[in-house]
Short mmCIF file of C-alpha atoms in Angstrom, two decimals:
data_model
loop_
_atom_site.label_atom_id
_atom_site.label_comp_id
_atom_site.label_asym_id
_atom_site.label_seq_id
_atom_site.Cartn_x
_atom_site.Cartn_y
_atom_site.Cartn_z
CA UNK A 2 0.12 0.03 0.09
CA UNK A 3 1.77 3.38 -1.16
CA UNK A 4 0.78 6.49 0.44
CA UNK A 5 0.05 9.95 -1.36
CA UNK A 6 3.09 11.80 -0.73
CA UNK A 7 5.60 12.86 -2.75
CA UNK A 8 7.29 15.29 -1.00
CA UNK A 9 8.76 18.31 -2.31
CA UNK A 10 11.70 18.40 0.12
CA UNK A 11 14.44 16.39 -1.44
CA UNK A 12 15.79 14.91 2.06
CA UNK A 13 12.19 13.75 2.86
CA UNK A 14 11.67 12.09 -0.55
CA UNK A 15 14.95 10.40 -0.19
CA UNK A 16 13.92 8.93 3.06
CA UNK A 17 10.59 7.85 1.54
CA UNK A 18 12.40 6.14 -1.31
CA UNK A 19 14.88 4.37 1.19
CA UNK A 20 11.78 3.08 3.23
CA UNK A 21 10.04 1.79 0.18
CA UNK A 22 13.11 0.09 -1.23
CA UNK A 23 13.77 -1.49 2.11
CA UNK A 24 16.89 0.48 2.93
CA UNK A 25 18.02 1.10 6.49
CA UNK A 26 17.73 4.80 7.70
CA UNK A 27 20.83 6.56 9.00
CA UNK A 28 21.25 8.60 12.06
CA UNK A 29 21.17 11.61 9.83
CA UNK A 30 17.65 10.50 8.49
CA UNK A 31 16.45 10.08 11.90
CA UNK A 32 17.59 13.47 13.12
CA UNK A 33 15.97 15.05 10.12
CA UNK A 34 12.70 13.49 10.63
CA UNK A 35 12.70 14.72 14.24
CA UNK A 36 13.51 18.44 12.93
CA UNK A 37 10.84 18.23 10.13
CA UNK A 38 7.45 19.58 10.86
CA UNK A 39 5.64 17.40 8.40
CA UNK A 40 4.23 15.22 10.77
CA UNK A 41 1.55 13.84 8.31
CA UNK A 42 4.12 12.67 5.96
CA UNK A 43 6.18 10.91 8.75
CA UNK A 44 3.02 9.39 10.07
CA UNK A 45 1.85 8.21 6.85
CA UNK A 46 4.94 6.51 6.17
CA UNK A 47 5.29 4.86 9.45
CA UNK A 48 1.85 3.64 8.69
CA UNK A 49 2.82 2.21 5.48
CA UNK A 50 5.60 0.28 7.26
CA UNK A 51 3.37 -1.10 9.90
CA UNK A 52 0.73 -2.08 7.37
CA UNK A 53 3.37 -4.02 5.51
CA UNK A 54 4.51 -5.77 8.81
CA UNK A 55 1.27 -6.25 10.55
CA UNK A 56 -1.51 -5.60 8.39
CA UNK A 57 -4.42 -3.79 10.35
CA UNK A 58 -3.98 -5.97 13.34
CA UNK A 59 -3.27 -4.24 16.73
CA UNK A 60 -2.35 -6.45 19.64
CA UNK A 61 -3.26 -6.20 23.36
CA UNK A 62 -2.88 -8.53 26.36
CA UNK A 63 -4.90 -9.11 29.58
CA UNK A 64 -2.19 -8.45 32.06
CA UNK A 65 -1.56 -7.08 35.59
CA UNK A 66 1.24 -4.85 36.85
CA UNK A 67 2.74 -5.75 40.15
CA UNK A 68 5.16 -4.12 42.43
CA UNK A 69 6.83 -6.34 45.11
CA UNK A 70 8.75 -3.31 46.52
CA UNK A 71 9.16 0.45 46.12
CA UNK A 72 12.42 0.57 48.16
CA UNK A 73 15.27 1.58 46.04
CA UNK A 74 19.11 2.39 46.45
CA UNK A 75 18.88 4.36 43.16
CA UNK A 76 18.02 8.01 43.18
CA UNK A 77 16.85 8.76 39.41
CA UNK A 78 16.01 12.22 38.85
CA UNK A 79 12.79 11.31 37.07
CA UNK A 80 11.35 8.85 39.55
CA UNK A 81 8.82 9.58 42.03
CA UNK A 82 7.98 5.90 42.61
CA UNK A 83 11.19 4.99 44.86
CA UNK A 84 11.24 5.28 48.57
CA UNK A 85 14.33 4.84 51.37
CA UNK A 86 13.95 1.98 53.53
CA UNK A 87 11.61 3.19 56.59
CA UNK A 88 10.31 6.35 54.68
CA UNK A 89 6.72 6.99 54.76
CA UNK A 90 5.06 4.91 51.98
CA UNK A 91 7.85 2.48 51.65
CA UNK A 92 6.80 -1.05 51.55
CA UNK A 93 8.25 -4.78 50.57
CA UNK A 94 5.64 -7.38 50.14
CA UNK A 95 6.24 -11.05 50.68
CA UNK A 96 5.29 -13.45 48.23
CA UNK A 97 2.15 -14.40 50.15
CA UNK A 98 1.16 -10.65 50.71
CA UNK A 99 1.36 -10.25 46.81
CA UNK A 100 -0.76 -13.30 46.37
CA UNK A 101 -3.48 -12.02 48.29
CA UNK A 102 -3.33 -8.71 46.34
CA UNK A 103 -3.60 -10.56 42.90
CA UNK A 104 -6.44 -12.77 44.31
CA UNK A 105 -8.51 -9.57 44.94
CA UNK A 106 -8.01 -8.34 41.47
CA UNK A 107 -7.53 -11.30 39.54
CA UNK A 108 -9.90 -13.06 36.78
CA UNK A 109 -9.41 -15.98 34.48
CA UNK A 110 -8.54 -13.84 31.46
CA UNK A 111 -5.31 -12.66 32.94
CA UNK A 112 -2.40 -14.07 30.81
CA UNK A 113 0.60 -12.19 32.20
CA UNK A 114 2.05 -10.58 35.29
CA UNK A 115 4.27 -7.53 34.53
CA UNK A 116 6.59 -7.29 37.46
CA UNK A 117 8.90 -4.34 38.26
CA UNK A 118 10.02 -2.55 41.34
CA UNK A 119 12.67 -0.91 43.10
CA UNK A 120 16.39 -2.12 43.84
CA UNK A 121 15.77 -2.96 47.37
CA UNK A 122 19.45 -3.68 48.94
CA UNK A 123 17.84 -4.80 52.43
CA UNK A 124 16.56 -8.06 50.89
CA UNK A 125 18.86 -10.75 49.45
CA UNK A 126 18.48 -12.04 45.80
CA UNK A 127 16.68 -14.99 47.24
CA UNK A 128 13.79 -12.50 47.90
CA UNK A 129 13.28 -11.85 44.29
CA UNK A 130 13.61 -15.47 43.45
CA UNK A 131 11.02 -16.59 45.84
CA UNK A 132 8.72 -13.61 44.84
CA UNK A 133 8.41 -15.27 41.34
CA UNK A 134 8.33 -18.72 42.84
CA UNK A 135 5.39 -18.03 44.86
CA UNK A 136 3.24 -16.21 42.06
CA UNK A 137 4.34 -19.14 39.63
CA UNK A 138 3.12 -21.86 42.03
CA UNK A 139 -0.11 -20.33 42.81
CA UNK A 140 -0.82 -19.14 39.20
CA UNK A 141 0.91 -21.37 36.99
CA UNK A 142 -1.12 -20.43 33.79
CA UNK A 143 0.09 -16.78 34.15
CA UNK A 144 3.24 -15.85 32.13
CA UNK A 145 5.79 -14.18 34.38
CA UNK A 146 7.36 -11.18 32.57
CA UNK A 147 9.53 -9.98 35.31
CA UNK A 148 12.32 -7.32 36.20
CA UNK A 149 13.99 -4.86 34.03
CA UNK A 150 17.70 -5.27 32.71
CA UNK A 151 18.62 -2.70 35.59
CA UNK A 152 17.15 -4.98 38.05
CA UNK A 153 18.88 -7.95 36.65
CA UNK A 154 22.28 -6.06 36.96
CA UNK A 155 21.44 -5.06 40.64
CA UNK A 156 20.64 -8.86 41.47
CA UNK A 157 24.03 -9.64 39.91
CA UNK A 158 25.89 -6.99 42.08
CA UNK A 159 23.99 -8.23 45.56
CA UNK A 160 24.27 -11.86 44.71
CA UNK A 161 27.89 -12.06 43.14
CA UNK A 162 26.31 -14.19 40.30
CA UNK A 163 26.79 -13.46 36.74
CA UNK A 164 23.97 -12.10 34.42
CA UNK A 165 23.47 -15.66 32.98
CA UNK A 166 23.52 -17.21 36.49
CA UNK A 167 21.01 -14.55 37.73
CA UNK A 168 18.61 -15.32 34.73
CA UNK A 169 19.12 -19.06 35.00
CA UNK A 170 17.84 -19.01 38.70
CA UNK A 171 14.81 -16.75 37.96
CA UNK A 172 14.00 -19.04 34.96
CA UNK A 173 14.12 -22.18 37.10
CA UNK A 174 11.23 -20.32 39.11
CA UNK A 175 8.98 -19.36 36.13
CA UNK A 176 10.69 -16.22 34.67
CA UNK A 177 9.70 -16.30 30.93
CA UNK A 178 10.50 -12.74 29.72
CA UNK A 179 12.32 -9.64 30.85
CA UNK A 180 10.35 -6.12 30.80
CA UNK A 181 11.90 -3.13 28.87
CA UNK A 182 12.64 -0.78 31.60
CA UNK A 183 15.77 0.66 32.86
CA UNK A 184 16.85 1.85 29.23
CA UNK A 185 15.84 5.44 29.81
CA UNK A 186 18.10 7.01 27.20
CA UNK A 187 21.12 4.83 26.03
CA UNK A 188 23.61 7.72 26.50
CA UNK A 189 26.19 7.76 29.28
CA UNK A 190 26.11 11.56 29.23
CA UNK A 191 22.14 11.67 29.63
CA UNK A 192 22.53 8.94 32.44
CA UNK A 193 25.19 11.05 34.30
CA UNK A 194 23.26 14.30 34.11
CA UNK A 195 19.82 12.47 35.00
CA UNK A 196 21.64 10.61 37.97
CA UNK A 197 20.56 7.30 36.53
CA UNK A 198 22.65 5.50 39.11
CA UNK A 199 21.93 1.90 37.97
CA UNK A 200 22.81 -0.25 34.96
CA UNK A 201 24.96 1.59 32.29
CA UNK A 202 24.48 1.70 28.59
CA UNK A 203 26.76 -1.25 28.12
CA UNK A 204 25.17 -3.17 30.94
CA UNK A 205 21.74 -2.56 29.87
CA UNK A 206 22.54 -4.08 26.28
CA UNK A 207 24.42 -6.93 27.72
CA UNK A 208 21.68 -8.24 30.15
CA UNK A 209 19.19 -8.35 27.06
CA UNK A 210 21.96 -10.05 25.02
CA UNK A 211 22.43 -12.61 27.67
CA UNK A 212 18.77 -13.13 27.94
CA UNK A 213 18.29 -13.52 24.27
CA UNK A 214 21.13 -16.19 24.32
CA UNK A 215 19.37 -18.17 26.96
CA UNK A 216 16.20 -18.12 24.66
CA UNK A 217 14.19 -15.36 26.63
CA UNK A 218 12.22 -12.89 24.32
CA UNK A 219 12.28 -9.40 25.92
CA UNK A 220 10.81 -5.84 25.58
CA UNK A 221 12.72 -2.72 25.43
CA UNK A 222 11.94 0.94 25.98
CA UNK A 223 13.13 4.56 25.55
CA UNK A 224 12.01 7.25 28.07
CA UNK A 225 11.88 10.57 26.19
CA UNK A 226 11.13 14.15 26.95
CA UNK A 227 13.83 15.51 29.40
CA UNK A 228 17.29 16.69 28.59
CA UNK A 229 18.07 14.47 25.83
CA UNK A 230 18.66 15.76 22.03
CA UNK A 231 16.96 14.44 19.10
CA UNK A 232 20.28 12.90 18.14
CA UNK A 233 20.30 10.94 21.53
CA UNK A 234 17.03 9.41 20.75
CA UNK A 235 17.94 8.29 17.53
CA UNK A 236 21.41 6.96 18.73
CA UNK A 237 19.41 4.98 21.23
CA UNK A 238 17.14 3.49 18.66
CA UNK A 239 20.22 2.51 16.52
CA UNK A 240 21.80 0.66 19.59
CA UNK A 241 18.61 -1.29 19.92
CA UNK A 242 18.63 -1.85 16.31
CA UNK A 243 22.30 -3.22 16.34
CA UNK A 244 21.54 -5.55 19.23
CA UNK A 245 18.46 -6.97 17.43
CA UNK A 246 20.53 -7.51 14.44
CA UNK A 247 22.64 -9.68 16.50
CA UNK A 248 20.20 -11.48 18.58
CA UNK A 249 16.69 -10.98 17.24
CA UNK A 250 15.38 -11.21 20.82
CA UNK A 251 13.30 -8.10 21.22
CA UNK A 252 9.56 -8.46 20.58
CA UNK A 253 8.67 -4.76 20.87
CA UNK A 254 10.02 -1.33 21.22
CA UNK A 255 8.09 0.97 23.62
CA UNK A 256 8.57 4.74 23.61
CA UNK A 257 7.67 6.25 26.98
CA UNK A 258 6.85 9.67 27.40
CA UNK A 259 8.34 11.29 30.35
CA UNK A 260 5.71 12.16 33.13
CA UNK A 261 6.29 15.50 35.39
CA UNK A 262 7.07 14.84 38.88
CA UNK A 263 3.94 16.75 40.10
CA UNK A 264 0.61 15.52 38.93
CA UNK A 265 -0.74 19.00 38.91
CA UNK A 266 1.92 20.18 36.33
CA UNK A 267 0.53 22.06 33.38
CA UNK A 268 0.73 21.05 29.81
CA UNK A 269 3.95 23.03 29.39
CA UNK A 270 5.79 20.45 31.58
CA UNK A 271 4.60 17.58 29.40
CA UNK A 272 5.61 16.40 26.04
CA UNK A 273 3.13 17.45 23.41
CA UNK A 274 0.97 15.17 21.51
CA UNK A 275 2.89 16.23 18.33
CA UNK A 276 6.22 15.09 19.84
CA UNK A 277 4.74 11.82 21.28
CA UNK A 278 3.37 10.85 17.83
CA UNK A 279 6.27 11.80 15.94
CA UNK A 280 8.45 9.54 18.28
CA UNK A 281 6.27 6.76 17.66
CA UNK A 282 6.23 7.16 13.94
CA UNK A 283 10.09 7.67 13.94
CA UNK A 284 10.69 4.49 16.07
CA UNK A 285 8.68 2.70 13.50
CA UNK A 286 10.74 3.83 10.58
CA UNK A 287 14.03 3.65 12.58
CA UNK A 288 13.53 0.00 13.83
CA UNK A 289 13.09 -1.90 10.74
CA UNK A 290 13.97 -5.32 12.53
CA UNK A 291 11.56 -5.11 15.30
CA UNK A 292 8.09 -6.21 14.59
CA UNK A 293 6.10 -4.11 16.94
CA UNK A 294 5.94 -0.43 18.41
CA UNK A 295 3.93 0.11 21.31
CA UNK A 296 1.60 3.13 21.87
CA UNK A 297 1.76 3.19 25.81
CA UNK A 298 -1.81 4.57 26.90
CA UNK A 299 -0.60 5.18 30.48
CA UNK A 300 1.81 7.76 29.34
CA UNK A 301 0.05 9.35 26.31
CA UNK A 302 -3.68 8.79 27.02
CA UNK A 303 -6.30 6.50 25.25
CA UNK A 304 -7.30 8.90 22.53
CA UNK A 305 -3.65 9.81 21.46
CA UNK A 306 -2.98 6.03 21.48
CA UNK A 307 -5.77 5.64 19.02
CA UNK A 308 -4.23 7.95 16.57
CA UNK A 309 -0.82 6.47 17.12
CA UNK A 310 -2.36 3.29 15.92
CA UNK A 311 -2.68 4.94 12.44
CA UNK A 312 1.20 6.17 12.77
CA UNK A 313 3.03 3.17 13.10
CA UNK A 314 1.89 1.49 16.60
CA UNK A 315 0.77 -1.83 16.27
CA UNK A 316 0.36 -2.78 20.14
CA UNK A 317 -1.89 -0.90 22.49
CA UNK A 318 -0.60 -2.72 25.62
CA UNK A 319 -3.03 -4.30 27.88
CA UNK A 320 -5.49 -3.90 30.86
CA UNK A 321 -2.76 -3.55 33.64
CA UNK A 322 -5.47 -3.14 36.40
CA UNK A 323 -3.34 -0.58 38.45
CA UNK A 324 -0.21 1.10 37.12
CA UNK A 325 2.04 2.81 39.79
CA UNK A 326 5.39 4.07 38.46
CA UNK A 327 4.06 6.68 35.74
CA UNK A 328 1.19 7.52 38.11
CA UNK A 329 3.64 8.32 40.88
CA UNK A 330 5.45 10.81 38.48
CA UNK A 331 2.27 12.56 37.54
CA UNK A 332 0.59 10.62 34.77
CA UNK A 333 -3.11 11.92 34.31
CA UNK A 334 -4.22 8.95 32.40
CA UNK A 335 -6.31 5.98 33.59
CA UNK A 336 -4.38 3.25 35.98
CA UNK A 337 -5.76 0.44 33.85
CA UNK A 338 -8.43 -0.19 31.15
CA UNK A 339 -11.04 -2.81 30.41
CA UNK A 340 -11.02 -5.33 27.57
CA UNK A 341 -14.14 -3.73 26.17
CA UNK A 342 -12.64 -0.28 26.17
CA UNK A 343 -9.24 -1.62 24.61
CA UNK A 344 -11.49 -3.27 21.85
CA UNK A 345 -13.30 -0.04 21.18
CA UNK A 346 -10.16 2.02 21.26
CA UNK A 347 -8.61 -0.22 18.42
CA UNK A 348 -11.71 -0.55 16.31
CA UNK A 349 -12.36 3.14 16.60
CA UNK A 350 -9.01 3.65 14.79
CA UNK A 351 -10.16 1.38 11.94
CA UNK A 352 -8.13 -1.49 13.14
CA UNK A 353 -8.64 -5.27 13.94
CA UNK A 354 -8.03 -6.12 17.79
CA UNK A 355 -6.23 -9.14 18.29
CA UNK A 356 -5.71 -10.71 22.16
CA UNK A 357 -2.16 -11.95 22.14
CA UNK A 358 -0.06 -13.72 24.84
CA UNK A 359 3.41 -12.54 26.14
CA UNK A 360 5.16 -13.80 22.89
CA UNK A 361 2.69 -12.40 20.42
CA UNK A 362 0.81 -15.58 19.77
CA UNK A 363 -2.71 -14.88 18.72
CA UNK A 364 -5.38 -15.83 21.29
CA UNK A 365 -8.39 -14.34 19.65
CA UNK A 366 -8.94 -12.13 16.73
CA UNK A 367 -11.96 -9.56 16.96
CA UNK A 368 -12.77 -9.30 13.16
#
């Protein structure tokens, strides 16, 4: 399916020709797209790529987000979720306490637990192993997508085990996939400025490389909208693209729109809808070797997610039930969404909803 461009701008036309001929976009191409004000052409081109890869199907999953602890040794500048041990609001749940929480909200359609949390140095690595074990024993039919690459690096440090050994221990108790968090912006300069005192760029990538080599299929993210440049964002995508060339282990790329610390912050403290849509579309164009781009409604809202489905996104995430991290940082969106609303959202964009499992196997197609 071609789109009604053509562009009068020579560089834009060159990018259009590259995309249609299956040529990979360069750093310069990506930066140009960010600097262009032609959002409609960028979005149409991303839509063309997505339709070629996924047709009109848009995927979602019935999942629950779980957070065993918010105690964290890191002090990332953008995080309002973390707490110090003993501080007001700090908590660390046992496996049984988490099971009790899940049982209050669980229904038989849930297929995935999305598990992330703080880097709590006051409990041993075995605590994190036992947390997964408890869930897996009580809900063996639910896939455990757990921990970020930064958490795996943290577990390695507190246990003395290698990344491979940490992952193998977690896989023994049911780990099936890693979450994508902890990437932020893959730039050492950015991480220093934003006090990202957890896994560095090479460590983040090495954890995912190790996971892929062990047979795990993982997710990956990019947290944009603070101090990074457009070039930083494109370089981030290219590092993910390079690792995907090597391992083919990433299932989806998730652009995460930065949320302000204060929930009452005005629109000038938030990314614009224009910037959110452009980032999703450029992600689709740059990441030619990743099947799916996710529009994360928690950060950009349900209606903008709907528009994003026509600008390169093929995944509308899932039901979540009760999201905490983005909402601790000021997200104004729903904490979760029903299956019925997800179906409405996807159909409203002229797309076909497809319920999936963690690995993008199709459970039900809603024609």
